Amino acid sequence: MERIGCSELRELVSDPMDTVKRFLPRKGVIAFGGMSGSSVPKEFPRAMAKLLEEDQGYSLTLLTGGATSEEFERSVSRIARIFHRRYPFLSGGEHRNMANSNILQFFDYGLYKFNRMIRTGGLGEVDIAVIEGTAILEDCSVIPSLSLDSSLSFVRMAKRVIVEINESKPRLDGLHDVYMEDSPIPLRRVWQRIGDIKLRIPSSKIVAILLTEENDSSPGAYKSPGDAETKISDNILQFLSQEIKKGFSRELYERGDLILQPGAGSLSSKLEERLSQFGLRVDVWAETLPVKWALHAGDYAKHVSSSALFALHGDEKYLHEFYETRDFKNVVLRGQNVTNNPEVIQRLNLVSILQAINVDVYGNANISHIHGKIYNGVGGSVDFAPNAYITVIALPSTTGDGKISRIVPMTTHVDIPEHYVDVVVTEQGYADLRGKAPIERAKEIVERCAHPSFKDSLLRYLERVKEIGHEGHDPGLAYELFGDAL
């Protein structure tokens, strides 16, 4: 209770089961904050799963702030069929199976558009928003947790708000930049603050406060980095080092305006480890980041801005180090309405590192589907790809113990079209595609990025389709050569 400074809200501290019984509608929209496993509510989802496991008389739309946690998905999987729609990201569990069977209606919106649709009512009225905080101040405002994600949009549009106060984390006063306006965003620097350090929610909206001491569970969407991520990171940084030696990029770097968006998950974690060894110092702007980046803010990561900070499996020690330092001078958390805003991304001259399931020979990238089945969502990739100064697609050249190529003749699903892709990177090398025609791009990708085991087949395909037209495809031959990968 010492974390709740507002006397009028102390009386709202509730039992999770009672809260679910009182406020969960049988039909409607429920939204949970949190992203990349960070700051996802714990008590309400668990109580909801326990209470409703035998009661299927519900029909709900589920909104999340992005990728959730393994624990959240376990709870949701127990009561998966009470949800008939879900946006904007899948993190495994029973809902992925239901989406691929067309039982759950799912669409993976880009995160900026998702926030915009929430704020304009495009996904319906939000009945309940459940978010995590670390304290409630005397003026009844909330100190958020390690993720702002879509929570600002959820809270703004929700009829009712439930706040979970997580006492396993310290109070995080001063970490956040809460900007709720829809007007043009007056931001030109990564370190710049334009909003409030706390989240102001009308006290009339807050209907319950739940207390928890539970740590965040791992983000189910991310694995720990391996040898491939090390080689890919080195190739990305080799490219970046060469780019900094040239013209406009050199000018940006020298005046401190070349900014890195280092992707997500294991690759982002490995990039952080390798960056200092290349002697580079950059500002970092992201929608989600491993917390290791924040530990080095002010050093080779000069300033760090993200929508969420999280720890991969085995990296929990870095989270505790971050809590101990409590130095937020060069670190700031913002909502996705700012981090993923296309105008801001363009303004900041980002070098954006994005990942993919596979990439075709011309540079079209598939992020979300395997053999027509949804694997995960596009997240912010579709926000960053068309608006970055340089868009890099990074991925291992193979999967399935090297038996399946991730450089393919053609993709059966395109999330990022070739027009937005400037560079492709694998552990084999990098292909700079800028200024090249389709057949030149294709040869560059195959020669520099494809695994040697698949180069001959890819070159054979290119030899056949180059006579078809400007950007030829032969689906029959593509399936004959690479059916397992498409």
Tab-separated table of C-alpha atoms in Angstrom:
chain	number	residue	atom	x	y	z
A	1	MET	CA	0.000	0.000	0.000
A	2	GLU	CA	2.982	2.322	0.446
A	3	ARG	CA	3.203	2.484	-3.367
A	4	ILE	CA	-0.263	4.104	-3.488
A	5	GLY	CA	0.020	7.754	-2.458
A	6	CYS	CA	-3.470	8.771	-3.573
A	7	SER	CA	-5.822	8.292	-0.616
A	8	GLU	CA	-8.999	8.140	-2.711
A	9	LEU	CA	-7.612	5.245	-4.771
A	10	ARG	CA	-6.378	3.131	-1.860
A	11	GLU	CA	-9.909	1.919	-1.262
A	12	LEU	CA	-9.892	0.451	-4.788
A	13	VAL	CA	-7.227	-2.144	-3.954
A	14	SER	CA	-9.022	-5.360	-4.820
A	15	ASP	CA	-8.767	-9.112	-5.023
A	16	PRO	CA	-8.054	-10.187	-8.631
A	17	MET	CA	-10.861	-12.749	-8.732
A	18	ASP	CA	-13.405	-10.268	-7.407
A	19	THR	CA	-12.183	-7.707	-9.948
A	20	VAL	CA	-12.728	-10.095	-12.853
A	21	LYS	CA	-16.197	-10.968	-11.594
A	22	ARG	CA	-17.191	-7.329	-11.257
A	23	PHE	CA	-15.752	-5.747	-14.367
A	24	LEU	CA	-15.140	-8.258	-17.178
A	25	PRO	CA	-17.981	-7.847	-19.716
A	26	ARG	CA	-19.506	-10.873	-21.394
A	27	LYS	CA	-19.238	-9.056	-24.714
A	28	GLY	CA	-16.864	-6.274	-25.551
A	29	VAL	CA	-13.200	-5.285	-25.901
A	30	ILE	CA	-10.492	-5.836	-23.299
A	31	ALA	CA	-6.973	-4.420	-23.682
A	32	PHE	CA	-3.770	-5.428	-21.895
A	33	GLY	CA	-0.668	-3.239	-21.864
A	34	GLY	CA	2.896	-4.531	-22.025
A	35	MET	CA	5.240	-5.460	-24.870
A	36	SER	CA	7.983	-8.026	-25.514
A	37	GLY	CA	7.017	-9.737	-22.276
A	38	SER	CA	7.717	-6.544	-20.355
A	39	SER	CA	5.118	-5.140	-17.963
A	40	VAL	CA	2.333	-7.434	-19.152
A	41	PRO	CA	-0.329	-7.621	-16.384
A	42	LYS	CA	-0.085	-10.768	-14.255
A	43	GLU	CA	-2.889	-10.970	-11.692
A	44	PHE	CA	-5.924	-10.120	-13.825
A	45	PRO	CA	-5.148	-12.574	-16.711
A	46	ARG	CA	-4.457	-15.421	-14.275
A	47	ALA	CA	-7.663	-14.792	-12.316
A	48	MET	CA	-9.596	-14.469	-15.575
A	49	ALA	CA	-8.303	-17.855	-16.763
A	50	LYS	CA	-9.128	-19.546	-13.460
A	51	LEU	CA	-12.614	-18.067	-13.238
A	52	LEU	CA	-13.691	-18.565	-16.851
A	53	GLU	CA	-12.173	-21.953	-17.663
A	54	GLU	CA	-15.542	-23.633	-17.195
A	55	ASP	CA	-17.638	-20.681	-18.392
A	56	GLN	CA	-17.647	-20.137	-22.151
A	57	GLY	CA	-20.523	-17.651	-22.260
A	58	TYR	CA	-18.230	-14.803	-23.302
A	59	SER	CA	-17.432	-13.203	-26.655
A	60	LEU	CA	-14.529	-10.785	-26.356
A	61	THR	CA	-12.044	-8.939	-28.553
A	62	LEU	CA	-8.512	-9.039	-27.140
A	63	LEU	CA	-6.067	-6.172	-27.674
A	64	THR	CA	-2.430	-6.267	-26.525
A	65	GLY	CA	0.409	-3.769	-26.575
A	66	GLY	CA	2.504	-6.068	-28.793
A	67	ALA	CA	4.219	-9.389	-28.129
A	68	THR	CA	3.110	-10.683	-24.733
A	69	SER	CA	4.750	-13.110	-22.286
A	70	GLU	CA	4.794	-16.884	-22.015
A	71	GLU	CA	2.782	-16.691	-18.778
A	72	PHE	CA	0.128	-14.444	-20.339
A	73	GLU	CA	-0.292	-16.798	-23.292
A	74	ARG	CA	-0.626	-19.786	-20.955
A	75	SER	CA	-3.484	-18.016	-19.190
A	76	VAL	CA	-5.156	-17.009	-22.447
A	77	SER	CA	-4.775	-20.511	-23.901
A	78	ARG	CA	-6.838	-21.932	-21.019
A	79	ILE	CA	-9.806	-19.795	-22.073
A	80	ALA	CA	-8.879	-19.218	-25.712
A	81	ARG	CA	-12.388	-19.626	-27.098
A	82	ILE	CA	-13.964	-16.800	-25.128
A	83	PHE	CA	-12.082	-14.509	-27.545
A	84	HIS	CA	-13.382	-14.231	-31.090
A	85	ARG	CA	-11.008	-11.473	-32.304
A	86	ARG	CA	-7.464	-10.409	-31.452
A	87	TYR	CA	-5.118	-7.601	-32.527
A	88	PRO	CA	-2.304	-6.741	-33.331
A	89	PHE	CA	0.234	-9.535	-32.579
A	90	LEU	CA	0.335	-13.267	-31.833
A	91	SER	CA	2.856	-14.673	-29.371
A	92	GLY	CA	2.155	-18.389	-29.760
A	93	GLY	CA	-0.207	-20.467	-27.653
A	94	GLU	CA	-3.646	-21.725	-28.615
A	95	HIS	CA	-4.586	-18.469	-30.306
A	96	ARG	CA	-2.050	-19.083	-33.062
A	97	ASN	CA	-3.674	-22.454	-33.787
A	98	MET	CA	-7.119	-20.882	-33.734
A	99	ALA	CA	-6.065	-18.080	-36.094
A	100	ASN	CA	-4.644	-20.615	-38.542
A	101	SER	CA	-7.916	-22.558	-38.391
A	102	ASN	CA	-9.885	-19.329	-38.939
A	103	ILE	CA	-11.655	-19.747	-35.604
A	104	LEU	CA	-10.029	-16.658	-34.108
A	105	GLN	CA	-10.312	-13.605	-36.352
A	106	PHE	CA	-6.860	-12.039	-36.301
A	107	PHE	CA	-5.102	-9.309	-38.263
A	108	ASP	CA	-1.560	-8.137	-37.546
A	109	TYR	CA	-1.692	-4.374	-37.862
A	110	GLY	CA	1.455	-2.292	-37.843
A	111	LEU	CA	1.735	-0.743	-34.405
A	112	TYR	CA	1.350	2.899	-35.401
A	113	LYS	CA	-1.814	2.197	-37.364
A	114	PHE	CA	-3.053	-0.015	-34.521
A	115	ASN	CA	-2.706	2.887	-32.075
A	116	ARG	CA	-4.400	5.227	-34.505
A	117	MET	CA	-7.314	2.845	-34.976
A	118	ILE	CA	-7.748	2.550	-31.215
A	119	ARG	CA	-7.784	6.332	-30.824
A	120	THR	CA	-10.328	6.795	-33.615
A	121	GLY	CA	-12.586	3.948	-32.504
A	122	GLY	CA	-11.787	1.771	-35.512
A	123	LEU	CA	-11.517	-1.369	-33.374
A	124	GLY	CA	-14.530	-0.627	-31.236
A	125	GLU	CA	-14.946	0.932	-27.824
A	126	VAL	CA	-12.473	-0.361	-25.230
A	127	ASP	CA	-14.465	-1.617	-22.236
A	128	ILE	CA	-11.512	-2.348	-19.945
A	129	ALA	CA	-7.807	-1.497	-20.135
A	130	VAL	CA	-5.454	-3.339	-17.775
A	131	ILE	CA	-1.974	-1.839	-17.403
A	132	GLU	CA	1.024	-2.240	-15.102
A	133	GLY	CA	2.498	0.590	-13.052
A	134	THR	CA	5.129	0.907	-10.332
A	135	ALA	CA	3.435	3.523	-8.135
A	136	ILE	CA	0.449	5.843	-7.815
A	137	LEU	CA	1.316	9.348	-6.660
A	138	GLU	CA	-0.577	11.625	-4.274
A	139	ASP	CA	-2.210	13.419	-7.210
A	140	CYS	CA	-3.559	9.999	-8.390
A	141	SER	CA	-1.269	9.899	-11.457
A	142	VAL	CA	0.523	6.628	-12.294
A	143	ILE	CA	4.254	5.978	-12.615
A	144	PRO	CA	4.303	3.427	-15.459
A	145	SER	CA	6.392	0.278	-15.623
A	146	LEU	CA	9.007	-0.744	-18.242
A	147	SER	CA	6.665	-0.476	-21.225
A	148	LEU	CA	4.391	2.268	-22.521
A	149	ASP	CA	3.566	0.416	-25.774
A	150	SER	CA	-0.108	0.965	-26.718
A	151	SER	CA	-1.108	1.561	-23.097
A	152	LEU	CA	-1.483	5.301	-23.632
A	153	SER	CA	-4.011	4.675	-26.389
A	154	PHE	CA	-5.795	1.987	-24.341
A	155	VAL	CA	-6.125	4.223	-21.284
A	156	ARG	CA	-7.248	7.210	-23.292
A	157	MET	CA	-10.108	5.328	-24.962
A	158	ALA	CA	-11.134	2.865	-22.233
A	159	LYS	CA	-14.349	3.197	-20.257
A	160	ARG	CA	-12.652	1.592	-17.248
A	161	VAL	CA	-9.014	1.154	-16.241
A	162	ILE	CA	-7.471	-1.435	-13.928
A	163	VAL	CA	-3.936	-0.751	-12.694
A	164	GLU	CA	-1.639	-3.498	-11.450
A	165	ILE	CA	1.088	-2.095	-9.190
A	166	ASN	CA	4.168	-4.323	-9.471
A	167	GLU	CA	6.250	-4.187	-6.310
A	168	SER	CA	8.941	-6.482	-7.714
A	169	LYS	CA	10.166	-3.404	-9.606
A	170	PRO	CA	11.367	-0.146	-8.075
A	171	ARG	CA	9.479	3.071	-8.646
A	172	LEU	CA	10.609	4.289	-12.045
A	173	ASP	CA	10.087	8.026	-11.554
A	174	GLY	CA	11.596	10.070	-14.389
A	175	LEU	CA	12.026	7.275	-16.958
A	176	HIS	CA	8.970	8.061	-19.069
A	177	ASP	CA	7.904	10.691	-21.568
A	178	VAL	CA	4.115	10.450	-21.722
A	179	TYR	CA	2.816	12.333	-24.765
A	180	MET	CA	-0.916	11.897	-25.350
A	181	GLU	CA	-1.619	14.563	-27.976
A	182	ASP	CA	-2.601	13.883	-31.588
A	183	SER	CA	-1.048	17.112	-32.866
A	184	PRO	CA	2.261	17.094	-34.802
A	185	ILE	CA	4.977	15.758	-32.526
A	186	PRO	CA	7.557	18.466	-31.670
A	187	LEU	CA	10.555	16.132	-31.373
A	188	ARG	CA	13.862	16.295	-33.258
A	189	ARG	CA	16.337	14.529	-30.924
A	190	VAL	CA	16.385	11.081	-29.318
A	191	TRP	CA	17.008	12.573	-25.881
A	192	GLN	CA	14.327	15.261	-26.130
A	193	ARG	CA	11.358	15.083	-23.729
A	194	ILE	CA	8.045	16.554	-24.863
A	195	GLY	CA	5.497	15.105	-22.433
A	196	ASP	CA	4.936	14.221	-18.798
A	197	ILE	CA	6.955	11.888	-16.560
A	198	LYS	CA	3.740	10.310	-15.255
A	199	LEU	CA	0.510	8.968	-16.696
A	200	ARG	CA	-2.553	11.021	-15.783
A	201	ILE	CA	-5.718	8.922	-15.804
A	202	PRO	CA	-9.022	10.455	-14.729
A	203	SER	CA	-9.625	8.922	-11.295
A	204	SER	CA	-13.233	8.280	-12.306
A	205	LYS	CA	-11.952	5.761	-14.884
A	206	ILE	CA	-9.877	3.715	-12.431
A	207	VAL	CA	-12.141	1.014	-11.012
A	208	ALA	CA	-9.642	-1.337	-9.355
A	209	ILE	CA	-6.014	-1.575	-8.280
A	210	LEU	CA	-4.315	-4.959	-8.045
A	211	LEU	CA	-1.029	-5.596	-6.269
A	212	THR	CA	1.624	-8.029	-7.491
A	213	GLU	CA	5.208	-8.935	-6.679
A	214	GLU	CA	5.695	-11.148	-9.709
A	215	ASN	CA	8.619	-10.675	-12.094
A	216	ASP	CA	8.058	-10.424	-15.826
A	217	SER	CA	8.174	-13.772	-17.611
A	218	SER	CA	10.134	-14.174	-20.794
A	219	PRO	CA	8.849	-12.855	-24.121
A	220	GLY	CA	7.780	-16.000	-25.933
A	221	ALA	CA	8.609	-14.534	-29.349
A	222	TYR	CA	12.369	-14.202	-28.727
A	223	LYS	CA	15.163	-16.736	-28.271
A	224	SER	CA	18.686	-16.217	-26.988
A	225	PRO	CA	21.325	-15.184	-29.574
A	226	GLY	CA	23.637	-17.752	-31.171
A	227	ASP	CA	26.547	-17.862	-33.611
A	228	ALA	CA	24.382	-16.758	-36.553
A	229	GLU	CA	23.325	-13.584	-34.716
A	230	THR	CA	26.985	-12.803	-33.957
A	231	LYS	CA	27.974	-13.068	-37.632
A	232	ILE	CA	24.901	-11.145	-38.796
A	233	SER	CA	25.613	-8.391	-36.249
A	234	ASP	CA	29.209	-8.100	-37.439
A	235	ASN	CA	28.065	-7.858	-41.056
A	236	ILE	CA	25.533	-5.160	-40.156
A	237	LEU	CA	28.225	-3.178	-38.343
A	238	GLN	CA	30.672	-3.685	-41.216
A	239	PHE	CA	28.085	-2.178	-43.521
A	240	LEU	CA	27.406	0.669	-41.110
A	241	SER	CA	31.132	1.394	-40.725
A	242	GLN	CA	31.549	1.600	-44.493
A	243	GLU	CA	28.418	3.732	-44.824
A	244	ILE	CA	29.733	6.240	-42.277
A	245	LYS	CA	32.767	6.825	-44.470
A	246	LYS	CA	30.590	8.103	-47.307
A	247	GLY	CA	28.922	11.413	-48.160
A	248	PHE	CA	25.636	12.155	-46.475
A	249	SER	CA	25.962	9.334	-43.940
A	250	ARG	CA	29.340	10.651	-42.857
A	251	GLU	CA	27.841	14.111	-42.387
A	252	LEU	CA	24.995	12.667	-40.306
A	253	TYR	CA	27.368	10.657	-38.132
A	254	GLU	CA	29.791	13.521	-37.570
A	255	ARG	CA	27.044	15.847	-36.379
A	256	GLY	CA	25.426	13.105	-34.269
A	257	ASP	CA	22.315	12.644	-36.382
A	258	LEU	CA	22.785	9.057	-37.615
A	259	ILE	CA	20.491	7.005	-35.396
A	260	LEU	CA	20.222	3.221	-35.088
A	261	GLN	CA	16.984	1.293	-34.714
A	262	PRO	CA	18.535	-2.080	-33.812
A	263	GLY	CA	15.611	-4.409	-34.349
A	264	ALA	CA	14.230	-6.699	-31.668
A	265	GLY	CA	15.040	-9.792	-29.688
A	266	SER	CA	18.245	-11.785	-29.940
A	267	LEU	CA	19.730	-9.850	-32.859
A	268	SER	CA	19.285	-6.542	-31.053
A	269	SER	CA	20.932	-8.040	-27.974
A	270	LYS	CA	23.929	-9.221	-29.971
A	271	LEU	CA	24.241	-5.887	-31.798
A	272	GLU	CA	24.546	-4.178	-28.435
A	273	GLU	CA	27.414	-6.495	-27.489
A	274	ARG	CA	29.299	-5.958	-30.746
A	275	LEU	CA	28.750	-2.211	-31.257
A	276	SER	CA	31.536	-1.008	-28.959
A	277	GLN	CA	34.054	-3.302	-30.656
A	278	PHE	CA	33.532	-1.406	-33.907
A	279	GLY	CA	34.275	1.923	-32.249
A	280	LEU	CA	30.894	3.409	-33.125
A	281	ARG	CA	28.818	5.755	-30.942
A	282	VAL	CA	25.193	6.193	-31.969
A	283	ASP	CA	21.860	7.289	-30.599
A	284	VAL	CA	19.288	4.500	-30.398
A	285	TRP	CA	15.581	4.769	-31.220
A	286	ALA	CA	13.357	1.712	-31.013
A	287	GLU	CA	9.906	0.350	-30.326
A	288	THR	CA	11.361	-2.320	-28.013
A	289	LEU	CA	14.872	-2.984	-26.692
A	290	PRO	CA	16.800	-5.472	-24.578
A	291	VAL	CA	17.564	-3.680	-21.311
A	292	LYS	CA	21.321	-4.064	-21.948
A	293	TRP	CA	21.104	-1.061	-24.270
A	294	ALA	CA	19.864	1.137	-21.422
A	295	LEU	CA	22.780	0.087	-19.204
A	296	HIS	CA	25.199	1.631	-21.704
A	297	ALA	CA	23.254	4.815	-22.374
A	298	GLY	CA	25.708	7.715	-22.308
A	299	ASP	CA	28.497	5.483	-23.641
A	300	TYR	CA	28.564	3.921	-27.129
A	301	ALA	CA	24.767	4.091	-27.045
A	302	LYS	CA	24.717	7.838	-26.423
A	303	HIS	CA	20.988	8.242	-25.829
A	304	VAL	CA	18.371	5.503	-25.795
A	305	SER	CA	14.659	5.876	-26.537
A	306	SER	CA	12.218	2.985	-26.723
A	307	SER	CA	8.618	2.021	-26.070
A	308	ALA	CA	9.636	-0.972	-23.924
A	309	LEU	CA	12.669	-2.491	-22.179
A	310	PHE	CA	12.835	-6.246	-21.598
A	311	ALA	CA	15.212	-9.051	-20.635
A	312	LEU	CA	15.804	-12.183	-22.697
A	313	HIS	CA	16.107	-15.592	-21.000
A	314	GLY	CA	19.309	-15.494	-18.961
A	315	ASP	CA	19.627	-11.698	-19.092
A	316	GLU	CA	17.603	-10.940	-15.964
A	317	LYS	CA	20.791	-9.773	-14.208
A	318	TYR	CA	20.939	-6.782	-16.573
A	319	LEU	CA	17.441	-5.808	-15.516
A	320	HIS	CA	18.486	-5.750	-11.876
A	321	GLU	CA	21.600	-3.735	-12.758
A	322	PHE	CA	19.363	-1.210	-14.483
A	323	TYR	CA	17.142	-1.006	-11.409
A	324	GLU	CA	20.191	-0.435	-9.207
A	325	THR	CA	21.613	2.386	-11.333
A	326	ARG	CA	18.284	4.222	-11.631
A	327	ASP	CA	20.116	6.605	-13.981
A	328	PHE	CA	17.528	7.765	-16.503
A	329	LYS	CA	19.370	10.855	-17.770
A	330	ASN	CA	20.079	9.252	-21.164
A	331	VAL	CA	17.163	6.771	-21.273
A	332	VAL	CA	13.521	7.497	-22.030
A	333	LEU	CA	10.414	5.360	-22.601
A	334	ARG	CA	7.645	6.638	-24.908
A	335	GLY	CA	4.371	5.327	-26.281
A	336	GLN	CA	4.118	3.734	-29.721
A	337	ASN	CA	2.184	6.793	-30.853
A	338	VAL	CA	5.607	8.515	-30.829
A	339	THR	CA	8.201	5.742	-31.355
A	340	ASN	CA	6.403	4.359	-34.404
A	341	ASN	CA	5.176	7.655	-35.849
A	342	PRO	CA	6.135	7.754	-39.568
A	343	GLU	CA	6.865	11.481	-39.545
A	344	VAL	CA	9.190	11.145	-36.543
A	345	ILE	CA	10.963	8.133	-38.056
A	346	GLN	CA	11.638	10.092	-41.255
A	347	ARG	CA	12.807	13.135	-39.325
A	348	LEU	CA	15.332	11.194	-37.256
A	349	ASN	CA	17.270	9.612	-40.188
A	350	LEU	CA	17.092	6.105	-38.777
A	351	VAL	CA	19.147	3.165	-39.950
A	352	SER	CA	16.473	0.581	-39.255
A	353	ILE	CA	17.345	-3.100	-38.726
A	354	LEU	CA	14.350	-5.365	-39.368
A	355	GLN	CA	14.105	-9.145	-39.355
A	356	ALA	CA	12.254	-11.528	-41.636
A	357	ILE	CA	11.252	-15.165	-42.051
A	358	ASN	CA	12.495	-15.117	-45.634
A	359	VAL	CA	13.457	-12.731	-48.417
A	360	ASP	CA	13.088	-13.306	-52.130
A	361	VAL	CA	15.776	-12.643	-54.698
A	362	TYR	CA	14.455	-9.150	-55.426
A	363	GLY	CA	14.286	-8.090	-51.768
A	364	ASN	CA	10.607	-8.616	-50.910
A	365	ALA	CA	10.423	-9.628	-47.239
A	366	ASN	CA	8.008	-11.984	-45.504
A	367	ILE	CA	7.869	-11.366	-41.752
A	368	SER	CA	4.723	-13.087	-40.628
A	369	HIS	CA	3.709	-16.275	-42.468
A	370	ILE	CA	5.071	-19.790	-43.095
A	371	HIS	CA	3.260	-21.944	-45.689
A	372	GLY	CA	0.277	-19.603	-45.450
A	373	LYS	CA	-0.006	-19.923	-41.677
A	374	ILE	CA	0.476	-16.936	-39.372
A	375	TYR	CA	3.646	-17.297	-37.306
A	376	ASN	CA	3.774	-13.864	-35.687
A	377	GLY	CA	2.802	-10.283	-36.455
A	378	VAL	CA	4.588	-7.552	-38.366
A	379	GLY	CA	4.926	-5.367	-35.260
A	380	GLY	CA	6.540	-2.061	-36.138
A	381	SER	CA	8.361	-3.328	-39.221
A	382	VAL	CA	5.803	-1.781	-41.536
A	383	ASP	CA	6.151	1.526	-39.663
A	384	PHE	CA	9.935	1.686	-39.938
A	385	ALA	CA	10.591	0.109	-43.357
A	386	PRO	CA	9.021	2.789	-45.600
A	387	ASN	CA	10.171	5.710	-43.460
A	388	ALA	CA	13.746	4.925	-42.411
A	389	TYR	CA	16.754	6.619	-43.990
A	390	ILE	CA	18.226	3.152	-44.625
A	391	THR	CA	16.176	-0.043	-44.216
A	392	VAL	CA	18.152	-3.220	-43.515
A	393	ILE	CA	16.567	-6.686	-43.565
A	394	ALA	CA	18.613	-9.120	-41.466
A	395	LEU	CA	18.124	-12.891	-41.201
A	396	PRO	CA	20.067	-16.172	-41.146
A	397	SER	CA	20.547	-17.616	-44.623
A	398	THR	CA	19.054	-20.999	-43.633
A	399	THR	CA	16.769	-22.680	-41.126
A	400	GLY	CA	15.919	-26.284	-40.264
A	401	ASP	CA	19.533	-27.237	-39.476
A	402	GLY	CA	20.656	-25.765	-42.766
A	403	LYS	CA	18.202	-27.768	-44.875
A	404	ILE	CA	15.930	-24.864	-45.840
A	405	SER	CA	17.038	-21.622	-47.491
A	406	ARG	CA	15.673	-18.334	-46.198
A	407	ILE	CA	16.753	-16.616	-49.418
A	408	VAL	CA	14.074	-17.845	-51.809
A	409	PRO	CA	13.084	-17.331	-55.465
A	410	MET	CA	9.761	-15.785	-54.449
A	411	THR	CA	7.829	-15.281	-51.233
A	412	THR	CA	4.258	-16.476	-50.868
A	413	HIS	CA	3.565	-13.566	-48.512
A	414	VAL	CA	4.999	-10.029	-48.666
A	415	ASP	CA	4.968	-7.704	-45.653
A	416	ILE	CA	7.726	-5.333	-46.802
A	417	PRO	CA	7.942	-4.797	-50.566
A	418	GLU	CA	11.332	-4.546	-52.260
A	419	HIS	CA	10.875	-0.785	-52.776
A	420	TYR	CA	11.568	-0.155	-49.079
A	421	VAL	CA	14.522	-2.550	-48.726
A	422	ASP	CA	17.972	-1.001	-49.103
A	423	VAL	CA	20.240	-3.703	-47.675
A	424	VAL	CA	19.931	-7.436	-47.003
A	425	VAL	CA	22.223	-9.050	-44.426
A	426	THR	CA	22.819	-12.684	-43.474
A	427	GLU	CA	25.702	-14.438	-41.734
A	428	GLN	CA	27.193	-14.880	-45.236
A	429	GLY	CA	27.538	-11.139	-45.918
A	430	TYR	CA	25.556	-8.079	-46.923
A	431	ALA	CA	24.050	-6.868	-50.200
A	432	ASP	CA	23.680	-3.134	-50.769
A	433	LEU	CA	20.756	-2.865	-53.175
A	434	ARG	CA	20.480	0.889	-53.537
A	435	GLY	CA	20.431	2.121	-57.120
A	436	LYS	CA	20.233	-1.364	-58.622
A	437	ALA	CA	17.707	-2.788	-61.081
A	438	PRO	CA	15.774	-5.953	-60.115
A	439	ILE	CA	18.112	-8.419	-61.837
A	440	GLU	CA	21.126	-6.654	-60.324
A	441	ARG	CA	19.524	-6.778	-56.876
A	442	ALA	CA	18.819	-10.463	-57.330
A	443	LYS	CA	22.395	-11.345	-58.278
A	444	GLU	CA	23.734	-9.256	-55.385
A	445	ILE	CA	21.473	-10.976	-52.847
A	446	VAL	CA	22.276	-14.479	-54.131
A	447	GLU	CA	26.034	-13.948	-54.401
A	448	ARG	CA	26.476	-12.160	-51.068
A	449	CYS	CA	23.699	-13.419	-48.805
A	450	ALA	CA	22.579	-16.914	-49.859
A	451	HIS	CA	24.073	-20.001	-48.255
A	452	PRO	CA	26.516	-21.801	-50.602
A	453	SER	CA	24.323	-24.923	-50.556
A	454	PHE	CA	21.550	-23.016	-52.342
A	455	LYS	CA	23.394	-20.590	-54.609
A	456	ASP	CA	23.407	-22.807	-57.686
A	457	SER	CA	19.652	-23.400	-57.487
A	458	LEU	CA	18.970	-19.685	-57.029
A	459	LEU	CA	21.240	-18.754	-59.946
A	460	ARG	CA	19.522	-21.400	-62.081
A	461	TYR	CA	16.186	-19.795	-61.230
A	462	LEU	CA	17.476	-16.315	-62.128
A	463	GLU	CA	18.829	-17.558	-65.446
A	464	ARG	CA	15.389	-18.910	-66.312
A	465	VAL	CA	13.278	-15.905	-65.242
A	466	LYS	CA	15.472	-13.090	-66.577
A	467	GLU	CA	13.945	-13.697	-70.024
A	468	ILE	CA	10.397	-13.349	-68.698
A	469	GLY	CA	10.468	-9.615	-68.080
A	470	HIS	CA	11.755	-6.764	-65.958
A	471	GLU	CA	11.157	-8.764	-62.771
A	472	GLY	CA	10.339	-12.272	-63.823
A	473	HIS	CA	8.900	-15.072	-61.705
A	474	ASP	CA	8.251	-18.737	-62.434
A	475	PRO	CA	6.094	-20.135	-59.586
A	476	GLY	CA	6.339	-23.681	-60.886
A	477	LEU	CA	10.135	-23.648	-60.902
A	478	ALA	CA	10.227	-21.851	-57.555
A	479	TYR	CA	8.178	-24.650	-55.954
A	480	GLU	CA	10.204	-27.307	-57.729
A	481	LEU	CA	13.473	-25.932	-56.347
A	482	PHE	CA	12.394	-24.480	-52.983
A	483	GLY	CA	9.005	-25.936	-52.104
A	484	ASP	CA	9.966	-26.569	-48.473
A	485	ALA	CA	10.812	-22.893	-47.999
A	486	LEU	CA	7.711	-21.286	-49.559
